[in-house]
Short mmCIF file of N, CA and C in Angstrom, two decimals:
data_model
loop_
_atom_site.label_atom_id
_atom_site.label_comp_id
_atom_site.label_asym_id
_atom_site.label_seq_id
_atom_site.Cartn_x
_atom_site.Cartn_y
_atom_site.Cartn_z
N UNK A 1 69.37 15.01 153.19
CA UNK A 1 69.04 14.56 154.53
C UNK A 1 70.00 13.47 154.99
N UNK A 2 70.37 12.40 153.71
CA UNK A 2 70.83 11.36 154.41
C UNK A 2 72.58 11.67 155.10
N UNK A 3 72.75 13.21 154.22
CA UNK A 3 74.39 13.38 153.98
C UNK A 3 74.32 14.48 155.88
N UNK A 4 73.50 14.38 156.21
CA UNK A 4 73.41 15.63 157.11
C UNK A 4 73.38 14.15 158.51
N UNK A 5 72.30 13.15 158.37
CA UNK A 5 72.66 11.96 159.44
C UNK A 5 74.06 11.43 159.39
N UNK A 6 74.32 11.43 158.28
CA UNK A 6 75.89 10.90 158.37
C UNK A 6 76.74 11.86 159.18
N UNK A 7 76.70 13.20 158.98
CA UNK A 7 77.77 13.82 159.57
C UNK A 7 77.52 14.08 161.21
N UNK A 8 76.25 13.81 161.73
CA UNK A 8 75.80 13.77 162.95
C UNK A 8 76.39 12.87 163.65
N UNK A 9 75.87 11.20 163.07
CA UNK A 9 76.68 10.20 163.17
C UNK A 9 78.08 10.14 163.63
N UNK A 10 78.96 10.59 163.05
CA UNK A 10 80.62 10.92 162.31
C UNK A 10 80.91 11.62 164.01
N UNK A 11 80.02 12.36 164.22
CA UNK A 11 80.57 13.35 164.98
C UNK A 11 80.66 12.76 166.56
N UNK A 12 79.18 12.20 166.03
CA UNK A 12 79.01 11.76 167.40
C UNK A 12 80.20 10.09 167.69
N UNK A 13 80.30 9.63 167.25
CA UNK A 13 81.62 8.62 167.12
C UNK A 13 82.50 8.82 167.18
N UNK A 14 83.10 10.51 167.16
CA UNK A 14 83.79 10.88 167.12
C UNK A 14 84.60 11.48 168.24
N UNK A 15 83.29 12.19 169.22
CA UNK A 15 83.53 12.41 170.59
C UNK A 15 83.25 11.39 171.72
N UNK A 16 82.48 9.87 171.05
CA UNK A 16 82.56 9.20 171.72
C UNK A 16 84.02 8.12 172.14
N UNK A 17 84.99 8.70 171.07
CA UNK A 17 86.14 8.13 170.98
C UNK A 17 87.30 8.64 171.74
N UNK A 18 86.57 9.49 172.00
CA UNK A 18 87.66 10.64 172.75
C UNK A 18 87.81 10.19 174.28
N UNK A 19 88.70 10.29 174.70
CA UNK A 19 88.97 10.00 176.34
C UNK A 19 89.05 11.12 177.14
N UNK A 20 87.75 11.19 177.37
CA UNK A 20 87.85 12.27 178.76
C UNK A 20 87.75 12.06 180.21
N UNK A 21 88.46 11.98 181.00
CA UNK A 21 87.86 11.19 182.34
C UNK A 21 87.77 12.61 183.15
N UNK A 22 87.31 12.02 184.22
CA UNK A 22 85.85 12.98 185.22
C UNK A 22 87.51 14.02 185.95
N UNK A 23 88.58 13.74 185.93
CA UNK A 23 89.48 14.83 186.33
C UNK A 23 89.80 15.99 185.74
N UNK A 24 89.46 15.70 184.10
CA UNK A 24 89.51 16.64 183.35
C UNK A 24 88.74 17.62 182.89
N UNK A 25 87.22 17.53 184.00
CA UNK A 25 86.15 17.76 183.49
C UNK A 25 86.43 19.34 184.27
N UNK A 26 85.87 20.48 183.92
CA UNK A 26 85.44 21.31 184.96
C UNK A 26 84.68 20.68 186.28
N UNK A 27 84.81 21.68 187.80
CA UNK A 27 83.91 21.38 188.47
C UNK A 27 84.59 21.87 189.92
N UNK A 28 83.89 21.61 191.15
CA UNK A 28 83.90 22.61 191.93
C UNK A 28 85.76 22.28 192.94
N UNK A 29 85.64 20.97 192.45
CA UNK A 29 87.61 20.64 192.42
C UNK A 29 88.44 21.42 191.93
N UNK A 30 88.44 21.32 190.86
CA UNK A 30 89.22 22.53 189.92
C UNK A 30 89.24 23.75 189.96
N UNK A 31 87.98 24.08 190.33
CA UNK A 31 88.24 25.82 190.49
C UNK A 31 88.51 26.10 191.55
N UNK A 32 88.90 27.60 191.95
CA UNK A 32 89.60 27.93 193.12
C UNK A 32 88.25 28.31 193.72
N UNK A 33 88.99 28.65 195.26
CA UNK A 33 87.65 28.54 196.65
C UNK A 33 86.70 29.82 195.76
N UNK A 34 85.87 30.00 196.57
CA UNK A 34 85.16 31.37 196.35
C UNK A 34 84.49 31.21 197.68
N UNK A 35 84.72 32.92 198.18
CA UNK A 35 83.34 33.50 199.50
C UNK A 35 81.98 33.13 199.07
N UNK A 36 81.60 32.01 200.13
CA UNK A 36 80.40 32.11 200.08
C UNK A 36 79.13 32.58 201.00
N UNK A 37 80.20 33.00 201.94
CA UNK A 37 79.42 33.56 203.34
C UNK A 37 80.08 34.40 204.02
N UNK A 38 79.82 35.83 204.43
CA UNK A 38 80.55 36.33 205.57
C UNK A 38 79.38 36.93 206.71
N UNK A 39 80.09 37.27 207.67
CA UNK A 39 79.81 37.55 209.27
C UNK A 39 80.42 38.67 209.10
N UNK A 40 80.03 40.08 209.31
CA UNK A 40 78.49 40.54 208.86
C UNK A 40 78.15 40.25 207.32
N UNK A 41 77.31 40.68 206.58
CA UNK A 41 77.18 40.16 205.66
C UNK A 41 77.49 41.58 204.52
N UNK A 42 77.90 41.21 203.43
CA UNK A 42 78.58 42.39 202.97
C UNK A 42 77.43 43.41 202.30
N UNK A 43 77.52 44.71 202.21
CA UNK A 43 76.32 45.35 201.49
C UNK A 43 75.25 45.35 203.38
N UNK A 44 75.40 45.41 204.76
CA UNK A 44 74.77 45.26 205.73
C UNK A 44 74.87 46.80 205.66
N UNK A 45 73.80 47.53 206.28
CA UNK A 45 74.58 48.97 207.14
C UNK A 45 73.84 49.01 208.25
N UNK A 46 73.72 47.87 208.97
CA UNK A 46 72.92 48.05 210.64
C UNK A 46 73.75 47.26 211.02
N UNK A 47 74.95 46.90 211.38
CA UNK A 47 75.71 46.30 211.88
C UNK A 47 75.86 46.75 213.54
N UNK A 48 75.46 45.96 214.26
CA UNK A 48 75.74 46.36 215.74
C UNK A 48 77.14 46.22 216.33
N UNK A 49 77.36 47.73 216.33
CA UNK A 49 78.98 47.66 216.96
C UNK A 49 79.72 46.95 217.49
N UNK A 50 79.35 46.44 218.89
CA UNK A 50 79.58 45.34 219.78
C UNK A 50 80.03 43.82 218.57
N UNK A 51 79.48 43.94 217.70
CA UNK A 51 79.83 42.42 217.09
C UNK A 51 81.62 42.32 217.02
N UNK A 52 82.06 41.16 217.69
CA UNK A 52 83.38 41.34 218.44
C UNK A 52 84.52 40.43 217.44
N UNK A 53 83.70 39.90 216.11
CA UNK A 53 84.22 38.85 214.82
C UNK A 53 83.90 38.98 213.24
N UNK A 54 85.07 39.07 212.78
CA UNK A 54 84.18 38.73 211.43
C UNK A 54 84.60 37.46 211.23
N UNK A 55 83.68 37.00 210.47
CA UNK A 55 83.79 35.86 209.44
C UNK A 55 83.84 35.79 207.95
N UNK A 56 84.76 34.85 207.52
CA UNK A 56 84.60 34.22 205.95
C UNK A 56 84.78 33.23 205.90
N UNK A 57 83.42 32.65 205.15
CA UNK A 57 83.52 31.26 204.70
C UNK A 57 83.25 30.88 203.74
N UNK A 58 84.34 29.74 203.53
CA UNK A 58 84.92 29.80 201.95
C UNK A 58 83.87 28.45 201.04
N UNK A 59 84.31 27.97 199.98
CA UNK A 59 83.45 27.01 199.12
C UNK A 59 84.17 25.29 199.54
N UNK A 60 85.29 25.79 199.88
CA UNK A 60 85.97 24.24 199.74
C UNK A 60 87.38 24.48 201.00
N UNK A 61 87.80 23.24 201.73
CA UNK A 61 88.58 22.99 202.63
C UNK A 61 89.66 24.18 202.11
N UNK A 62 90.32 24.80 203.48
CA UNK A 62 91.40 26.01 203.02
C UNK A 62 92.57 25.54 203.75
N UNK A 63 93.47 25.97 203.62
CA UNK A 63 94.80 25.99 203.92
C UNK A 63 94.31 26.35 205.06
N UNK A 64 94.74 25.78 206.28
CA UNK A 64 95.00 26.85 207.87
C UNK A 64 96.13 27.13 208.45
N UNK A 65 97.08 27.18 208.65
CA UNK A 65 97.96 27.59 208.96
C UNK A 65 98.07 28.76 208.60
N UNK A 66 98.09 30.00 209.63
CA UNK A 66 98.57 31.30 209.07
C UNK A 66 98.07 31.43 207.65
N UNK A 67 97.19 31.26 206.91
CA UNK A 67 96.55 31.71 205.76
C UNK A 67 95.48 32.54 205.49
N UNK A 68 95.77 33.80 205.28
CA UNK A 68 94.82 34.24 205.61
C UNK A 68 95.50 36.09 204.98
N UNK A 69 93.87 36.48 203.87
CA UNK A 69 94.81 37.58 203.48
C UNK A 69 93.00 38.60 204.10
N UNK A 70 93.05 39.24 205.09
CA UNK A 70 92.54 40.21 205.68
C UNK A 70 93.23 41.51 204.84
N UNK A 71 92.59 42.08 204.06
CA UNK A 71 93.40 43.36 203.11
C UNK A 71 92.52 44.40 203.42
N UNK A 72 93.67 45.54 203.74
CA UNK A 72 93.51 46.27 204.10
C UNK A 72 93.13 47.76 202.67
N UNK A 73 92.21 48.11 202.57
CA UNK A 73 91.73 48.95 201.40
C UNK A 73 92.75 50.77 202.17
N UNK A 74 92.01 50.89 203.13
CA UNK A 74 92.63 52.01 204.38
C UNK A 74 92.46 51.91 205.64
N UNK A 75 93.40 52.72 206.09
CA UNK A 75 93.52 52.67 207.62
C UNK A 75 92.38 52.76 207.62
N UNK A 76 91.38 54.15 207.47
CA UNK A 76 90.10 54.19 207.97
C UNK A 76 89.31 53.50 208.12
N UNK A 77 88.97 52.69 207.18
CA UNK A 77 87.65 51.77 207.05
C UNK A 77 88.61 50.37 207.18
N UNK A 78 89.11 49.81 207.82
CA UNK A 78 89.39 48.55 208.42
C UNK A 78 89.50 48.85 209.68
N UNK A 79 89.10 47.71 210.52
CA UNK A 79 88.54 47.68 211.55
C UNK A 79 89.90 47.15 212.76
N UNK A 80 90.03 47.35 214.05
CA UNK A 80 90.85 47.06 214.47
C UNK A 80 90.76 45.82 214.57
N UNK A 81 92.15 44.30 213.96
CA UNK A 81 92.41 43.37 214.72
C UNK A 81 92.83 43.11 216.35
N UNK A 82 92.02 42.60 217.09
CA UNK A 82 91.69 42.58 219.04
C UNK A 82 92.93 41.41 219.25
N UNK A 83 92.83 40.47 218.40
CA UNK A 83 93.43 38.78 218.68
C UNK A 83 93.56 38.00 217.42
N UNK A 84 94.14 37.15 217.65
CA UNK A 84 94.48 35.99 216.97
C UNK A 84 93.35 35.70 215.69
N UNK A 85 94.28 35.43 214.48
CA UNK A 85 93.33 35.29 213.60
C UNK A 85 93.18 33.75 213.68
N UNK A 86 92.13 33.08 213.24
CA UNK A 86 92.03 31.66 213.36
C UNK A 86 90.87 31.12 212.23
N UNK A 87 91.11 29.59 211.89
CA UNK A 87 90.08 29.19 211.61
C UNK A 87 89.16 27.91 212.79
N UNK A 88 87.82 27.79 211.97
CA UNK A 88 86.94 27.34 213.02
C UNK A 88 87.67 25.56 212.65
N UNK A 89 86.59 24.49 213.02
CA UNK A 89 87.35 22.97 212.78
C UNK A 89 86.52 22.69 211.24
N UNK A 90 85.67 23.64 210.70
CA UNK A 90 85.30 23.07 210.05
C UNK A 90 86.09 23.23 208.02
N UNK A 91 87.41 23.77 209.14
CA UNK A 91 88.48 24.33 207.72
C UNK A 91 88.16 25.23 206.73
N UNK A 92 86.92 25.81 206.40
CA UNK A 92 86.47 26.32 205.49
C UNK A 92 86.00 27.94 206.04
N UNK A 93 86.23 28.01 207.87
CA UNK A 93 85.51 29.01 207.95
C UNK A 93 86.89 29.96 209.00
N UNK A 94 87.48 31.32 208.36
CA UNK A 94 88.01 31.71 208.96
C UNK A 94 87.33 33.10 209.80
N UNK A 95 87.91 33.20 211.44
CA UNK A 95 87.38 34.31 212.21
C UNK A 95 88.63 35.33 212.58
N UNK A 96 88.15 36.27 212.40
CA UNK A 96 88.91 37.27 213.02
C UNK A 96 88.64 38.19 214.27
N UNK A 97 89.16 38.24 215.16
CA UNK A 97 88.56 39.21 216.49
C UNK A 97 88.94 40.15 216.01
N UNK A 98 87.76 41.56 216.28
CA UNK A 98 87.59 42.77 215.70
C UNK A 98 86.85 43.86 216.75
N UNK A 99 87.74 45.10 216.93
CA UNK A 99 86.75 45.74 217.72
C UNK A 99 86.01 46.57 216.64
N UNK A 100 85.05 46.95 216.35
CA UNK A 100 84.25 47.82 215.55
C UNK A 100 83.79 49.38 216.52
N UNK A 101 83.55 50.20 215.41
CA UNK A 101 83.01 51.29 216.03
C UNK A 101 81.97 51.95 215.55
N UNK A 102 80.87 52.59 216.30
CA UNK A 102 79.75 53.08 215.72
C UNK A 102 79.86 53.98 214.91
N UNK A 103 78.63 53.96 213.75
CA UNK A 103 78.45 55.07 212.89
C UNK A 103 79.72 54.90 211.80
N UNK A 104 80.22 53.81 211.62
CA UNK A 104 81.70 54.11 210.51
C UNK A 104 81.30 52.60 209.22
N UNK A 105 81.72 52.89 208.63
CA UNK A 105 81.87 52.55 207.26
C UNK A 105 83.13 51.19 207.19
N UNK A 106 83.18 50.03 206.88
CA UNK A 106 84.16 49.26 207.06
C UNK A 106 84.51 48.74 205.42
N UNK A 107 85.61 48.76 205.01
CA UNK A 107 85.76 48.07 203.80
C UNK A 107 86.98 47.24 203.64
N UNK A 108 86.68 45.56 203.58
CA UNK A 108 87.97 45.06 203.72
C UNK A 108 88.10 43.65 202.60
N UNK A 109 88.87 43.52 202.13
CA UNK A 109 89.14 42.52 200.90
C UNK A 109 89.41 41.72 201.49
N UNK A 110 89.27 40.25 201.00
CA UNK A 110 89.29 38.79 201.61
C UNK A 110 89.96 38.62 200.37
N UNK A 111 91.37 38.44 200.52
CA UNK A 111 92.04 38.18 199.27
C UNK A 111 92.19 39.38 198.44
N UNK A 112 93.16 39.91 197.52
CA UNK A 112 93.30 41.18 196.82
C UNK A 112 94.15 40.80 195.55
N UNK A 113 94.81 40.90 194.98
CA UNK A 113 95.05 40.48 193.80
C UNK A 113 96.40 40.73 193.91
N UNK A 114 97.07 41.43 194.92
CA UNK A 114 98.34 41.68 195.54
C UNK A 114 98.72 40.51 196.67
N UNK A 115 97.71 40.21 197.12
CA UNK A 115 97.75 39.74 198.46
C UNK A 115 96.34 38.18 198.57
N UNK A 116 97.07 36.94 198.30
CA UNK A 116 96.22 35.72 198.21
C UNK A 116 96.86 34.73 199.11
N UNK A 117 96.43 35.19 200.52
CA UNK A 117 96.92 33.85 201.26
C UNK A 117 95.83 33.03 201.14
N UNK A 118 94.71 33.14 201.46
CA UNK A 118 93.27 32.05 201.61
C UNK A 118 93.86 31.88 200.53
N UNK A 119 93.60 30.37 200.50
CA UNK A 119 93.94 29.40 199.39
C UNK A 119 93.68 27.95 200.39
N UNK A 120 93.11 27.51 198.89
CA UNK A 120 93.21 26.27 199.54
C UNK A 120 93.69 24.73 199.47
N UNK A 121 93.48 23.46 200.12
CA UNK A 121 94.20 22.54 200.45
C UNK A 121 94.84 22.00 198.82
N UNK A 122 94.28 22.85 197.74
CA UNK A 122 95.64 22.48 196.85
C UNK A 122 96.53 23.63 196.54
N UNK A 123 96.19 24.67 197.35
CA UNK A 123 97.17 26.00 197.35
C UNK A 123 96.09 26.87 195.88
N UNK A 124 95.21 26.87 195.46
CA UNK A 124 94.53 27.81 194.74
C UNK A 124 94.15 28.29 195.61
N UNK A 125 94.19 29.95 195.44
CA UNK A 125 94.12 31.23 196.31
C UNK A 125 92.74 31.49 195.74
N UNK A 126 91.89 31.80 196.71
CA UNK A 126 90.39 32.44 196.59
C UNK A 126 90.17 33.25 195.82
N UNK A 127 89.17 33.76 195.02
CA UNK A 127 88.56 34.52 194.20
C UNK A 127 88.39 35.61 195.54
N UNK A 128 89.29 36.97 194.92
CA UNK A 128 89.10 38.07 195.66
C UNK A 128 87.33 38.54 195.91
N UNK A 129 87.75 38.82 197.47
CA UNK A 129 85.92 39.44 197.52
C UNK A 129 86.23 40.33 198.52
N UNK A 130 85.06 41.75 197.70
CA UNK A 130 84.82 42.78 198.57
C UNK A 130 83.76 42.77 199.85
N UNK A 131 84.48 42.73 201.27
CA UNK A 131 83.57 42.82 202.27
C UNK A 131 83.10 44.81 202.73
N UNK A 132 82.21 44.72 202.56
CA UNK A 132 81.44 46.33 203.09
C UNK A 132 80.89 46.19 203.69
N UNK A 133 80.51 47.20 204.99
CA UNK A 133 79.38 47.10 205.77
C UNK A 133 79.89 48.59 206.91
N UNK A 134 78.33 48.99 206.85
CA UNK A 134 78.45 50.15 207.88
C UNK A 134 77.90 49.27 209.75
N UNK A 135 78.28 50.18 210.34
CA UNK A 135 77.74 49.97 211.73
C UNK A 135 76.89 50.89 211.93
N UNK A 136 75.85 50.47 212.84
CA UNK A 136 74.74 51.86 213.42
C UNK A 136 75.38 52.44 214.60
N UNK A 137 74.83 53.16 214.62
CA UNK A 137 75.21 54.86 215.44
C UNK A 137 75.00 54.11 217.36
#
């Protein structure tokens, strides 16, 4: 027993000796952005045609300037860009004008593993995410 407190002891003195400061730690700094929200929402299939934007919004402040990887899977199922891609002021949330059309199937990557502009204000490029969603008839 007593040889088993000692090595507990040992150990624990051991990592208390160690210098780790809070930069080195994991945490939501360090890792790259991730989707945490889109407009429509992905996995939707009542999407009302007329909706004239998508959205993605990300975990942490993004690059804005021209950043921005809208990926295209196929002609078919991506949706026409109408205008200017942009983000909103709150840096984290980019819109795209989109005309949509009824009854069709949309599938478009926010980031692709070819293609990582979203990135953000330390230039880590977003964790690729699949956006899906049908429109109603």
């Amino acid at each position: 027993m007593k040889r088993w407190y000692v090595m507990v002891v040992a150990a624990m003195l051991a990592l208390g000796a160690m210098d780790v400061s809070a930069a080195d730690m994991p945490g939501v700094k360090s890792k790259p952005p991730v989707v945490v929200r889109t407009v429509p929402q992905s996995g939707d299939t009542s999407v009302d045609p007329s909706l004239g934007e998508l959205r993605v919004t990300f975990s942490k402040d993004m690059m804005t300037k021209d950043m921005w990887s809208w990926v295209m899977e196929s002609k078919e199922t991506f949706p026409a860009i109408t205008g200017k891609v942009r983000y909103l002021d709150d840096r984290r949330t980019c819109v795209a004008p989109v005309k949509l059309e009824a009854g069709k199937t949309y599938i478009i990557w926010i980031n692709s593993q070819k293609f990582n502009s979203f990135k953000d204000t330390d230039k880590q490029p977003a964790i690729p995410y699949l956006l899906v969603f049908e429109t109603k008839q």
